[in-house]
Every structure is written in C-alpha cells, then in structure tokens.
JSON list of C-alpha atoms and ligand atoms in Angstrom, two decimals:
[
{"chain": "A", "resi": 1334, "resn": "MET", "atom": "CA", "xyz": [0.00, 0.00, 0.00]},
{"chain": "A", "resi": 1335, "resn": "PRO", "atom": "CA", "xyz": [1.52, 3.29, -0.98]},
{"chain": "A", "resi": 1336, "resn": "ASP", "atom": "CA", "xyz": [0.69, 5.83, 1.72]},
{"chain": "A", "resi": 1337, "resn": "LEU", "atom": "CA", "xyz": [-2.41, 8.02, 1.61]},
{"chain": "A", "resi": 1338, "resn": "VAL", "atom": "CA", "xyz": [-0.42, 11.12, 0.56]},
{"chain": "A", "resi": 1339, "resn": "THR", "atom": "CA", "xyz": [0.92, 9.30, -2.51]},
{"chain": "A", "resi": 1340, "resn": "HIS", "atom": "CA", "xyz": [-2.57, 8.06, -3.41]},
{"chain": "A", "resi": 1341, "resn": "THR", "atom": "CA", "xyz": [-4.03, 11.54, -2.91]},
{"chain": "A", "resi": 1342, "resn": "ALA", "atom": "CA", "xyz": [-1.27, 13.30, -4.88]},
{"chain": "A", "resi": 1343, "resn": "THR", "atom": "CA", "xyz": [-1.78, 10.87, -7.76]},
{"chain": "A", "resi": 1344, "resn": "ALA", "atom": "CA", "xyz": [-5.52, 11.53, -7.67]},
{"chain": "A", "resi": 1345, "resn": "TYR", "atom": "CA", "xyz": [-4.86, 15.27, -7.58]},
{"chain": "A", "resi": 1346, "resn": "PHE", "atom": "CA", "xyz": [-2.76, 15.19, -10.74]},
{"chain": "A", "resi": 1347, "resn": "LEU", "atom": "CA", "xyz": [-5.23, 12.92, -12.55]},
{"chain": "A", "resi": 1348, "resn": "MET", "atom": "CA", "xyz": [-8.25, 15.09, -11.66]},
{"chain": "A", "resi": 1349, "resn": "ARG", "atom": "CA", "xyz": [-6.73, 18.60, -11.57]},
{"chain": "A", "resi": 1350, "resn": "SER", "atom": "CA", "xyz": [-8.41, 19.70, -14.81]},
{"chain": "A", "resi": 1351, "resn": "ASP", "atom": "CA", "xyz": [-11.32, 22.10, -14.34]},
{"chain": "A", "resi": 1352, "resn": "SER", "atom": "CA", "xyz": [-13.54, 19.77, -16.37]},
{"chain": "A", "resi": 1353, "resn": "PHE", "atom": "CA", "xyz": [-13.56, 17.38, -13.38]},
{"chain": "A", "resi": 1354, "resn": "GLN", "atom": "CA", "xyz": [-14.25, 20.10, -10.83]},
{"chain": "A", "resi": 1355, "resn": "ARG", "atom": "CA", "xyz": [-17.79, 19.11, -9.88]},
{"chain": "A", "resi": 1356, "resn": "PHE", "atom": "CA", "xyz": [-17.22, 15.47, -8.94]},
{"chain": "A", "resi": 1357, "resn": "ARG", "atom": "CA", "xyz": [-13.47, 15.12, -8.41]},
{"chain": "A", "resi": 1358, "resn": "VAL", "atom": "CA", "xyz": [-13.94, 14.92, -4.64]},
{"chain": "A", "resi": 1359, "resn": "PHE", "atom": "CA", "xyz": [-15.44, 11.46, -5.19]},
{"chain": "A", "resi": 1360, "resn": "PHE", "atom": "CA", "xyz": [-12.36, 10.44, -7.17]},
{"chain": "A", "resi": 1361, "resn": "TYR", "atom": "CA", "xyz": [-10.16, 11.67, -4.31]},
{"chain": "A", "resi": 1362, "resn": "LEU", "atom": "CA", "xyz": [-12.27, 9.68, -1.86]},
{"chain": "A", "resi": 1363, "resn": "GLY", "atom": "CA", "xyz": [-12.06, 6.57, -4.04]},
{"chain": "A", "resi": 1364, "resn": "ALA", "atom": "CA", "xyz": [-8.28, 6.94, -4.29]},
{"chain": "A", "resi": 1365, "resn": "ILE", "atom": "CA", "xyz": [-7.91, 6.45, -0.53]},
{"chain": "A", "resi": 1366, "resn": "LEU", "atom": "CA", "xyz": [-11.07, 4.47, 0.27]},
{"chain": "A", "resi": 1367, "resn": "PRO", "atom": "CA", "xyz": [-9.65, 0.92, 0.22]},
{"chain": "A", "resi": 1368, "resn": "ASP", "atom": "CA", "xyz": [-7.04, 1.83, 2.84]},
{"chain": "A", "resi": 1369, "resn": "ILE", "atom": "CA", "xyz": [-9.19, 4.04, 5.07]},
{"chain": "A", "resi": 1370, "resn": "LEU", "atom": "CA", "xyz": [-11.79, 1.28, 5.26]},
{"chain": "A", "resi": 1371, "resn": "ALA", "atom": "CA", "xyz": [-9.45, -1.70, 5.63]},
{"chain": "A", "resi": 1372, "resn": "ARG", "atom": "CA", "xyz": [-6.49, -0.45, 7.70]},
{"chain": "A", "resi": 1373, "resn": "PRO", "atom": "CA", "xyz": [-8.26, 0.72, 10.87]},
{"chain": "A", "resi": 1374, "resn": "ILE", "atom": "CA", "xyz": [-10.16, -2.56, 11.14]},
{"chain": "A", "resi": 1375, "resn": "HIS", "atom": "CA", "xyz": [-6.97, -4.52, 10.48]},
{"chain": "A", "resi": 1376, "resn": "ILE", "atom": "CA", "xyz": [-5.07, -2.53, 13.13]},
{"chain": "A", "resi": 1377, "resn": "MET", "atom": "CA", "xyz": [-7.81, -2.84, 15.74]},
{"chain": "A", "resi": 1378, "resn": "PHE", "atom": "CA", "xyz": [-8.53, -6.52, 15.09]},
{"chain": "A", "resi": 1379, "resn": "PRO", "atom": "CA", "xyz": [-5.33, -8.14, 13.71]},
{"chain": "A", "resi": 1380, "resn": "GLN", "atom": "CA", "xyz": [-6.58, -11.57, 14.79]},
{"chain": "A", "resi": 1381, "resn": "PHE", "atom": "CA", "xyz": [-9.33, -11.31, 12.14]},
{"chain": "A", "resi": 1382, "resn": "TYR", "atom": "CA", "xyz": [-6.88, -10.69, 9.28]},
{"chain": "A", "resi": 1383, "resn": "LEU", "atom": "CA", "xyz": [-8.30, -13.45, 7.09]},
{"chain": "A", "resi": 1384, "resn": "TYR", "atom": "CA", "xyz": [-11.74, -11.84, 7.38]},
{"chain": "A", "resi": 1385, "resn": "THR", "atom": "CA", "xyz": [-10.75, -8.18, 7.08]},
{"chain": "A", "resi": 1386, "resn": "ILE", "atom": "CA", "xyz": [-8.51, -8.86, 4.07]},
{"chain": "A", "resi": 1387, "resn": "ALA", "atom": "CA", "xyz": [-11.67, -8.97, 1.95]},
{"chain": "A", "resi": 1388, "resn": "ILE", "atom": "CA", "xyz": [-12.24, -5.25, 2.49]},
{"chain": "A", "resi": 1389, "resn": "HIS", "atom": "CA", "xyz": [-9.23, -4.29, 0.37]},
{"chain": "A", "resi": 1390, "resn": "THR", "atom": "CA", "xyz": [-10.52, -6.14, -2.70]},
{"chain": "A", "resi": 1391, "resn": "PRO", "atom": "CA", "xyz": [-12.22, -4.95, -5.89]},
{"chain": "A", "resi": 1392, "resn": "LEU", "atom": "CA", "xyz": [-15.42, -6.87, -5.17]},
{"chain": "A", "resi": 1393, "resn": "PHE", "atom": "CA", "xyz": [-15.90, -5.30, -1.73]},
{"chain": "A", "resi": 1394, "resn": "MET", "atom": "CA", "xyz": [-15.12, -1.84, -3.10]},
{"chain": "A", "resi": 1395, "resn": "ILE", "atom": "CA", "xyz": [-17.67, -2.23, -5.89]},
{"chain": "A", "resi": 1396, "resn": "LEU", "atom": "CA", "xyz": [-20.32, -3.31, -3.40]},
{"chain": "A", "resi": 1397, "resn": "PHE", "atom": "CA", "xyz": [-19.40, -0.47, -1.04]},
{"chain": "A", "resi": 1398, "resn": "THR", "atom": "CA", "xyz": [-19.56, 2.04, -3.91]},
{"chain": "A", "resi": 1399, "resn": "LEU", "atom": "CA", "xyz": [-23.02, 0.86, -4.94]},
{"chain": "A", "resi": 1400, "resn": "LEU", "atom": "CA", "xyz": [-24.22, 1.13, -1.34]},
{"chain": "A", "resi": 1401, "resn": "PHE", "atom": "CA", "xyz": [-22.59, 4.55, -0.85]},
{"chain": "A", "resi": 1402, "resn": "ALA", "atom": "CA", "xyz": [-24.11, 5.87, -4.09]},
{"chain": "A", "resi": 1403, "resn": "GLU", "atom": "CA", "xyz": [-27.57, 5.11, -2.76]},
{"chain": "A", "resi": 1404, "resn": "PHE", "atom": "CA", "xyz": [-27.22, 8.24, -0.62]},
{"chain": "A", "resi": 1405, "resn": "PHE", "atom": "CA", "xyz": [-27.10, 10.37, -3.79]},
{"chain": "A", "resi": 1406, "resn": "GLN", "atom": "CA", "xyz": [-30.37, 10.55, -5.65]},
{"chain": "A", "resi": 1407, "resn": "THR", "atom": "CA", "xyz": [-29.70, 13.14, -8.33]},
{"chain": "A", "resi": 1408, "resn": "PHE", "atom": "CA", "xyz": [-26.21, 12.33, -9.59]},
{"chain": "A", "resi": 1409, "resn": "ARG", "atom": "CA", "xyz": [-25.79, 8.74, -8.47]},
{"chain": "A", "resi": 1410, "resn": "LEU", "atom": "CA", "xyz": [-24.10, 7.54, -11.68]},
{"chain": "A", "resi": 1411, "resn": "HIS", "atom": "CA", "xyz": [-21.45, 10.26, -11.43]},
{"chain": "A", "resi": 1412, "resn": "VAL", "atom": "CA", "xyz": [-20.71, 9.26, -7.84]},
{"chain": "A", "resi": 1413, "resn": "ILE", "atom": "CA", "xyz": [-20.35, 5.61, -8.87]},
{"chain": "A", "resi": 1414, "resn": "LYS", "atom": "CA", "xyz": [-18.16, 6.48, -11.85]},
{"chain": "A", "resi": 1415, "resn": "TYR", "atom": "CA", "xyz": [-15.80, 8.84, -10.01]},
{"chain": "A", "resi": 1416, "resn": "LEU", "atom": "CA", "xyz": [-15.56, 6.64, -6.92]},
{"chain": "A", "resi": 1417, "resn": "LEU", "atom": "CA", "xyz": [-14.80, 3.53, -8.97]},
{"chain": "A", "resi": 1418, "resn": "PHE", "atom": "CA", "xyz": [-12.15, 5.30, -11.06]},
{"chain": "A", "resi": 1419, "resn": "GLY", "atom": "CA", "xyz": [-10.58, 6.63, -7.85]},
{"chain": "A", "resi": 1420, "resn": "ILE", "atom": "CA", "xyz": [-10.56, 3.10, -6.42]},
{"chain": "A", "resi": 1421, "resn": "LEU", "atom": "CA", "xyz": [-9.06, 1.86, -9.69]},
{"chain": "A", "resi": 1422, "resn": "SER", "atom": "CA", "xyz": [-6.23, 4.40, -9.36]},
{"chain": "A", "resi": 1423, "resn": "HIS", "atom": "CA", "xyz": [-5.66, 3.16, -5.80]},
{"chain": "A", "resi": 1424, "resn": "PHE", "atom": "CA", "xyz": [-5.46, -0.48, -6.82]},
{"chain": "A", "resi": 1425, "resn": "PHE", "atom": "CA", "xyz": [-3.28, 0.42, -9.82]},
{"chain": "A", "resi": 1426, "resn": "LEU", "atom": "CA", "xyz": [-0.65, 1.95, -7.52]},
{"chain": "A", "resi": 1427, "resn": "ASP", "atom": "CA", "xyz": [-0.95, -0.92, -5.03]},
{"chain": "A", "resi": 1428, "resn": "LEU", "atom": "CA", "xyz": [-0.26, -3.36, -7.84]},
{"chain": "A", "resi": 1429, "resn": "PHE", "atom": "CA", "xyz": [3.34, -2.10, -8.12]},
{"chain": "A", "resi": 1430, "resn": "GLN", "atom": "CA", "xyz": [4.23, -2.71, -4.49]},
{"chain": "A", "resi": 1431, "resn": "LYS", "atom": "CA", "xyz": [6.29, -5.64, -3.19]},
{"chain": "A", "resi": 1432, "resn": "HIS", "atom": "CA", "xyz": [5.14, -7.76, -0.25]},
{"chain": "A", "resi": 1433, "resn": "ILE", "atom": "CA", "xyz": [7.09, -10.07, 2.03]},
{"chain": "A", "resi": 1434, "resn": "THR", "atom": "CA", "xyz": [4.17, -12.51, 2.08]},
{"chain": "A", "resi": 1435, "resn": "ASP", "atom": "CA", "xyz": [1.14, -12.57, -0.19]},
{"chain": "A", "resi": 1436, "resn": "GLY", "atom": "CA", "xyz": [0.07, -9.34, -1.87]},
{"chain": "A", "resi": 1437, "resn": "TYR", "atom": "CA", "xyz": [-3.50, -8.36, -2.58]},
{"chain": "A", "resi": 1438, "resn": "TYR", "atom": "CA", "xyz": [-6.25, -10.80, -3.48]},
{"chain": "A", "resi": 1439, "resn": "TRP", "atom": "CA", "xyz": [-7.64, -9.12, -6.58]},
{"chain": "A", "resi": 1440, "resn": "PHE", "atom": "CA", "xyz": [-10.12, -11.86, -7.41]},
{"chain": "A", "resi": 1441, "resn": "PHE", "atom": "CA", "xyz": [-11.41, -12.60, -3.90]},
{"chain": "A", "resi": 1442, "resn": "PRO", "atom": "CA", "xyz": [-13.65, -14.61, -3.25]},
{"chain": "A", "resi": 1443, "resn": "PHE", "atom": "CA", "xyz": [-13.17, -16.45, -6.54]},
{"chain": "A", "resi": 1444, "resn": "SER", "atom": "CA", "xyz": [-9.44, -16.98, -6.04]},
{"chain": "A", "resi": 1445, "resn": "TRP", "atom": "CA", "xyz": [-6.98, -16.82, -3.14]},
{"chain": "A", "resi": 1446, "resn": "ARG", "atom": "CA", "xyz": [-4.08, -16.16, -5.50]},
{"chain": "A", "resi": 1447, "resn": "SER", "atom": "CA", "xyz": [-2.39, -12.84, -5.02]},
{"chain": "A", "resi": 1448, "resn": "PHE", "atom": "CA", "xyz": [-0.63, -10.96, -7.76]},
{"chain": "A", "resi": 1449, "resn": "GLU", "atom": "CA", "xyz": [1.66, -7.94, -7.82]},
{"chain": "A", "resi": 1450, "resn": "ILE", "atom": "CA", "xyz": [4.17, -6.41, -10.19]},
{"chain": "A", "resi": 1451, "resn": "GLY", "atom": "CA", "xyz": [6.46, -5.64, -7.26]},
{"chain": "A", "resi": 1452, "resn": "LEU", "atom": "CA", "xyz": [8.49, -2.61, -8.31]},
{"chain": "A", "resi": 1453, "resn": "PHE", "atom": "CA", "xyz": [8.91, -1.00, -4.87]},
{"chain": "A", "resi": 1454, "resn": "TRP", "atom": "CA", "xyz": [8.73, -1.71, -1.14]},
{"chain": "A", "resi": 1455, "resn": "PRO", "atom": "CA", "xyz": [6.16, 0.23, 0.94]},
{"chain": "A", "resi": 1456, "resn": "GLU", "atom": "CA", "xyz": [8.86, 2.50, 2.41]},
{"chain": "A", "resi": 1457, "resn": "LEU", "atom": "CA", "xyz": [9.75, 4.12, -0.91]},
{"chain": "A", "resi": 1458, "resn": "PRO", "atom": "CA", "xyz": [6.54, 6.16, -1.40]},
{"chain": "A", "resi": 1459, "resn": "VAL", "atom": "CA", "xyz": [6.72, 7.29, 2.24]},
{"chain": "A", "resi": 1460, "resn": "ARG", "atom": "CA", "xyz": [10.22, 8.69, 1.62]},
{"chain": "A", "resi": 1461, "resn": "LEU", "atom": "CA", "xyz": [8.83, 10.58, -1.38]},
{"chain": "A", "resi": 1462, "resn": "VAL", "atom": "CA", "xyz": [5.95, 12.22, 0.53]},
{"chain": "A", "resi": 1463, "resn": "PRO", "atom": "CA", "xyz": [7.77, 15.61, 0.79]},
{"chain": "A", "resi": 1464, "resn": "VAL", "atom": "CA", "xyz": [8.27, 15.54, -2.99]},
{"chain": "A", "resi": 1465, "resn": "TRP", "atom": "CA", "xyz": [4.56, 14.88, -3.64]},
{"chain": "A", "resi": 1466, "resn": "ILE", "atom": "CA", "xyz": [3.54, 17.66, -1.23]},
{"chain": "A", "resi": 1467, "resn": "LEU", "atom": "CA", "xyz": [5.92, 20.14, -2.88]},
{"chain": "A", "resi": 1468, "resn": "LEU", "atom": "CA", "xyz": [4.72, 19.18, -6.37]},
{"chain": "A", "resi": 1469, "resn": "VAL", "atom": "CA", "xyz": [1.05, 19.54, -5.44]},
{"chain": "A", "resi": 1470, "resn": "ALA", "atom": "CA", "xyz": [1.67, 22.86, -3.64]},
{"chain": "A", "resi": 1471, "resn": "ALA", "atom": "CA", "xyz": [3.75, 24.27, -6.52]},
{"chain": "A", "resi": 1472, "resn": "THR", "atom": "CA", "xyz": [1.14, 23.20, -9.07]},
{"chain": "A", "resi": 1473, "resn": "GLU", "atom": "CA", "xyz": [-1.73, 24.64, -7.06]},
{"chain": "A", "resi": 1474, "resn": "ILE", "atom": "CA", "xyz": [0.04, 27.95, -6.41]},
{"chain": "A", "resi": 1475, "resn": "THR", "atom": "CA", "xyz": [1.02, 28.27, -10.08]},
{"chain": "A", "resi": 1476, "resn": "LEU", "atom": "CA", "xyz": [-2.52, 27.55, -11.29]},
{"chain": "A", "resi": 1477, "resn": "ARG", "atom": "CA", "xyz": [-4.08, 30.00, -8.82]},
{"chain": "A", "resi": 1478, "resn": "LEU", "atom": "CA", "xyz": [-1.62, 32.77, -9.73]},
{"chain": "A", "resi": 1479, "resn": "LYS", "atom": "CA", "xyz": [-2.23, 32.12, -13.42]},
{"chain": "A", "resi": 1480, "resn": "ARG", "atom": "CA", "xyz": [-6.00, 32.32, -12.85]},
{"chain": "A", "resi": 1481, "resn": "ARG", "atom": "CA", "xyz": [-5.64, 35.56, -10.88]},
{"chain": "A", "resi": 1482, "resn": "PHE", "atom": "CA", "xyz": [-3.49, 37.23, -13.55]},
{"chain": "A", "resi": 1483, "resn": "THR", "atom": "CA", "xyz": [-5.84, 36.07, -16.28]},
{"chain": "A", "resi": 1484, "resn": "ARG", "atom": "CA", "xyz": [-8.78, 37.62, -14.37]},
{"chain": "A", "resi": 1485, "resn": "ILE", "atom": "CA", "xyz": [-6.90, 40.91, -13.78]},
{"chain": "A", "resi": 1486, "resn": "SER", "atom": "CA", "xyz": [-5.76, 41.28, -17.40]},
{"chain": "A", "resi": 1487, "resn": "SER", "atom": "CA", "xyz": [-9.20, 40.60, -18.89]},
{"chain": "B", "resi": 2099, "resn": "ZN", "atom": "ZN1", "xyz": [-4.23, -0.03, -0.67]}
]
C-alpha cells in the first residue's frame, strides 16, 4: 500500500483539470477508500486478518460504492463512476508494491491467488511524501496565480 499522501497526490494530478471540478472529490475519496476502510479494522482486530482482508478487494469496493451511491439521488451515476475510477487508481498503484508474504487478493472470493508487479517496497513512497507535497503545492500555487493574472488582465 503506498501511503495516503501518494494516493491523494496521484488523484490530484489525474483530476486537476477544471472539467472534473464538480465530482473530483469522489475520485479523491475513491483513491484512498480501500485503505481508510481496511487499515483501521486490520489494526484494531489483527486476529481477524483473514476476514478483514476482503475489504481491500475490488469486489468489496464495488459493493461499497453501490451502497454509498444510494445516498445520492440526483447524480448517483457520477458518484459511482468517479468513486470507482478513484478506487481503480488506488489499486493500480498498489499493484506495483512488493510484499514479504502474499500481496492483494484481486479476485477474492473467486481466487486466493495474489498478484503484484512488485516494483517498490512500501517505504519508498513514504520517503517521497515531501516531494509529492511540494509538487502539489507548486502546481496549485502556479494555477491559482495564473488564474488571478488572467482575471486581472481581462
Ligand atoms: Zn491499498
């Protein structure tokens, strides 16, 4: 699991365009949702690991998204779409991480085989957190200044 800052920074750069402005918050939520749902339960109840492992799986996230979207009557399909793409970005990054034991069970409950590409250990993204924060801050400041100067000159 890359850390939440790495997931959020990735989501930020994918959704920064103004054309995503209305619903991008759901993408941001989806980008961190698998970890913010699974990790606290895993930390509080480590003895139930084999049960809580199902939370960080595509099937659980799809079911959770469908349930969550029921709270939105008017733009439910947008919520589903943005949440699922955010979750997809999360799982895409997780796919590149190495694990000492099994990785993630992408096809749970149909298969207990885990699969990962394994390019980096979990510590690497944590070391890069200051870089992500600087990049996001620099991008945001630049875009806001650009917007302000465009407004002043027109
Ligand atoms: Zn994760």
